Coordinates of N, CA, C and O in Angstrom, one line a residue:
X27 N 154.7 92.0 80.8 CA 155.8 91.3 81.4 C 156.3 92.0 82.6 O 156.6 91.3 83.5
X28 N 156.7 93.4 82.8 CA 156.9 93.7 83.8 C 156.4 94.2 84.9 O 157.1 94.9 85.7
X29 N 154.7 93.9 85.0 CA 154.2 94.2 85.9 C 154.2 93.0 86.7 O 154.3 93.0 87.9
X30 N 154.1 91.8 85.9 CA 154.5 90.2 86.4 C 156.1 90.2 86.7 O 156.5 89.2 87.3
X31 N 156.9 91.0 86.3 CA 158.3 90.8 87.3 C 158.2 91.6 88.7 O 158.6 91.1 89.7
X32 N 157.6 92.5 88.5 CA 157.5 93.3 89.6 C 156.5 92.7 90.7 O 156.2 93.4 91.7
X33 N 156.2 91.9 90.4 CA 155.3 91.0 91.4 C 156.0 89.6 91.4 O 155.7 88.7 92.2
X34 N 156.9 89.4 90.7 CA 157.9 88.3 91.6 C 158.6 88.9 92.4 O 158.5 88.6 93.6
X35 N 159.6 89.8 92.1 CA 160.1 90.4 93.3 C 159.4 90.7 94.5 O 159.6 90.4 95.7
X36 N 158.3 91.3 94.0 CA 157.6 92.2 95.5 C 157.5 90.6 96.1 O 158.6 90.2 96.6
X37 N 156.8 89.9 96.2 CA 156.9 88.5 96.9 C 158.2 88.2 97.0 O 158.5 88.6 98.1
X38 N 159.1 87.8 96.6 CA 160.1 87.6 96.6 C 161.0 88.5 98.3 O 161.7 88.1 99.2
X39 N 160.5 89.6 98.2 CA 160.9 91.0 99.4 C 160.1 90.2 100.5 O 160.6 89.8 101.5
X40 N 158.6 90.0 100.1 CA 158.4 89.9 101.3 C 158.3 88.6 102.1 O 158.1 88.6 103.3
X41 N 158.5 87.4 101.3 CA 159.5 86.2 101.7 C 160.4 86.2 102.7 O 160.5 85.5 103.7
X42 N 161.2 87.4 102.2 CA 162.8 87.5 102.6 C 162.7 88.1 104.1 O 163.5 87.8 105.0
X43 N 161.2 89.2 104.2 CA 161.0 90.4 105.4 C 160.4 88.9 106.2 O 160.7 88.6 107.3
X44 N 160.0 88.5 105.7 CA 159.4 86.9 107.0 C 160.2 85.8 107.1 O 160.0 84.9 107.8
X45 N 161.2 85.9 106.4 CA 161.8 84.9 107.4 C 162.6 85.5 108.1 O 163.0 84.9 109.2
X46 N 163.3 87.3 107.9 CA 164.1 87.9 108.4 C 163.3 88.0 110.4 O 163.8 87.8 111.5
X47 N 162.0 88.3 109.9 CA 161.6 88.6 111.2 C 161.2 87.0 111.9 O 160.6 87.0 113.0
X48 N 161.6 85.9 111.3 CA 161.5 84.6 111.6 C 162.3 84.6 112.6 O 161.9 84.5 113.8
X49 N 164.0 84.5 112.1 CA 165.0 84.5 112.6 C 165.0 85.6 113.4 O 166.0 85.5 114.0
X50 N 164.5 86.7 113.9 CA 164.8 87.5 114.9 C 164.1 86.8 116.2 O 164.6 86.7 117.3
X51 N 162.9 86.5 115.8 CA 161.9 85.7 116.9 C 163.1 85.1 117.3 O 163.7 85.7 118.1
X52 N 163.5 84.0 117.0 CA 164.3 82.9 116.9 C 165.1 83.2 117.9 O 165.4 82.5 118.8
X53 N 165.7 84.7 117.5 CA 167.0 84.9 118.6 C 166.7 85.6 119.8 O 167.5 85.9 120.7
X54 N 165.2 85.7 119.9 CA 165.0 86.5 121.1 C 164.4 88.1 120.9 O 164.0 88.8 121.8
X55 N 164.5 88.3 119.4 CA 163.4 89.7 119.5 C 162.1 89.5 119.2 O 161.5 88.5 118.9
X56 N 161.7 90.9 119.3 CA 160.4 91.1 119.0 C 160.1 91.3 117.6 O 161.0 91.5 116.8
X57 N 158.7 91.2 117.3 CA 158.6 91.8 116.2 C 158.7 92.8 115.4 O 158.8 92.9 114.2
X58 N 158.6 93.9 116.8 CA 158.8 95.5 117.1 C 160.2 95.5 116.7 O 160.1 96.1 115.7
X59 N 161.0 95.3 116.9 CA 162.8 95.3 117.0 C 162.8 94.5 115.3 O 162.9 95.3 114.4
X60 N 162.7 93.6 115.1 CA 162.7 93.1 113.5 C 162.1 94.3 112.5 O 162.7 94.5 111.4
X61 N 161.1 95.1 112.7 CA 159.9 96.3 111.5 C 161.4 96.8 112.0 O 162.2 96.5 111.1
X62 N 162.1 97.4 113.1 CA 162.5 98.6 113.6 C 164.1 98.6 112.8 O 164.5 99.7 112.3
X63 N 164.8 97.3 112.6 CA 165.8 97.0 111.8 C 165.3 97.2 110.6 O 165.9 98.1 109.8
X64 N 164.3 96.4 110.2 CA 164.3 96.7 108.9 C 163.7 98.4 108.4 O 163.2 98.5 107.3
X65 N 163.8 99.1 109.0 CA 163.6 100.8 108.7 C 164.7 100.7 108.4 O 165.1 101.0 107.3
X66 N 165.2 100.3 109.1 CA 167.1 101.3 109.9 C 168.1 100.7 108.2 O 169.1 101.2 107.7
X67 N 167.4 99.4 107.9 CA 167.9 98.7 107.0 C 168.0 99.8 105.1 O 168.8 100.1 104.2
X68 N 166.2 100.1 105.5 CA 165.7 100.9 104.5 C 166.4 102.6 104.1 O 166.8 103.3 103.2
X69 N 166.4 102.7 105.2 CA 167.0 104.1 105.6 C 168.6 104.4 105.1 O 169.0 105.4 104.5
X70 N 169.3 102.9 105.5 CA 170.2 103.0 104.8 C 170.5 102.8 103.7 O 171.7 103.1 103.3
X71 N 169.9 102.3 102.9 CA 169.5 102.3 101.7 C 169.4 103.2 100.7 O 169.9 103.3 99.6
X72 N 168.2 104.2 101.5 CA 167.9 105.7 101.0 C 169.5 106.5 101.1 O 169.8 107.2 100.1
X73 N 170.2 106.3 101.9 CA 171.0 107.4 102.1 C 172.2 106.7 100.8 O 172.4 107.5 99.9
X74 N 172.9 105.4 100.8 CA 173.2 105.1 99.7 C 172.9 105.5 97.9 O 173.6 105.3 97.0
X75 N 171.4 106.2 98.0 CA 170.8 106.2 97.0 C 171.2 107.8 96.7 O 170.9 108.4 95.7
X76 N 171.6 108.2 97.2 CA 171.5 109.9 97.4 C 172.9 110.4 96.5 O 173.1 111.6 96.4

């Protein structure tokens, strides 16, 4: 059972990473600028975790 939750989520993330980089298209970025957010996103994350 939780290798099948962890595979809804993981889809679930990467849903979320495509439409995020949907909406940046959308507004005028790149796709380079959407990966580059979502580091900056991750990173803060990491430092939260600390």
């Amino acid at each position: 059972m939780l290798q099948q939750d962890f595979y809804i989520l993981h889809q679930f993330i990467l849903s979320n990473i495509a439409n995020f980089i949907a909406i940046c298209k959308e507004h005028g970025l790149s796709e380079c600028e959407a990966d580059r957010i979502i580091d900056e996103l991750e990173e803060l994350t990491n430092i939260n975790k600390r």
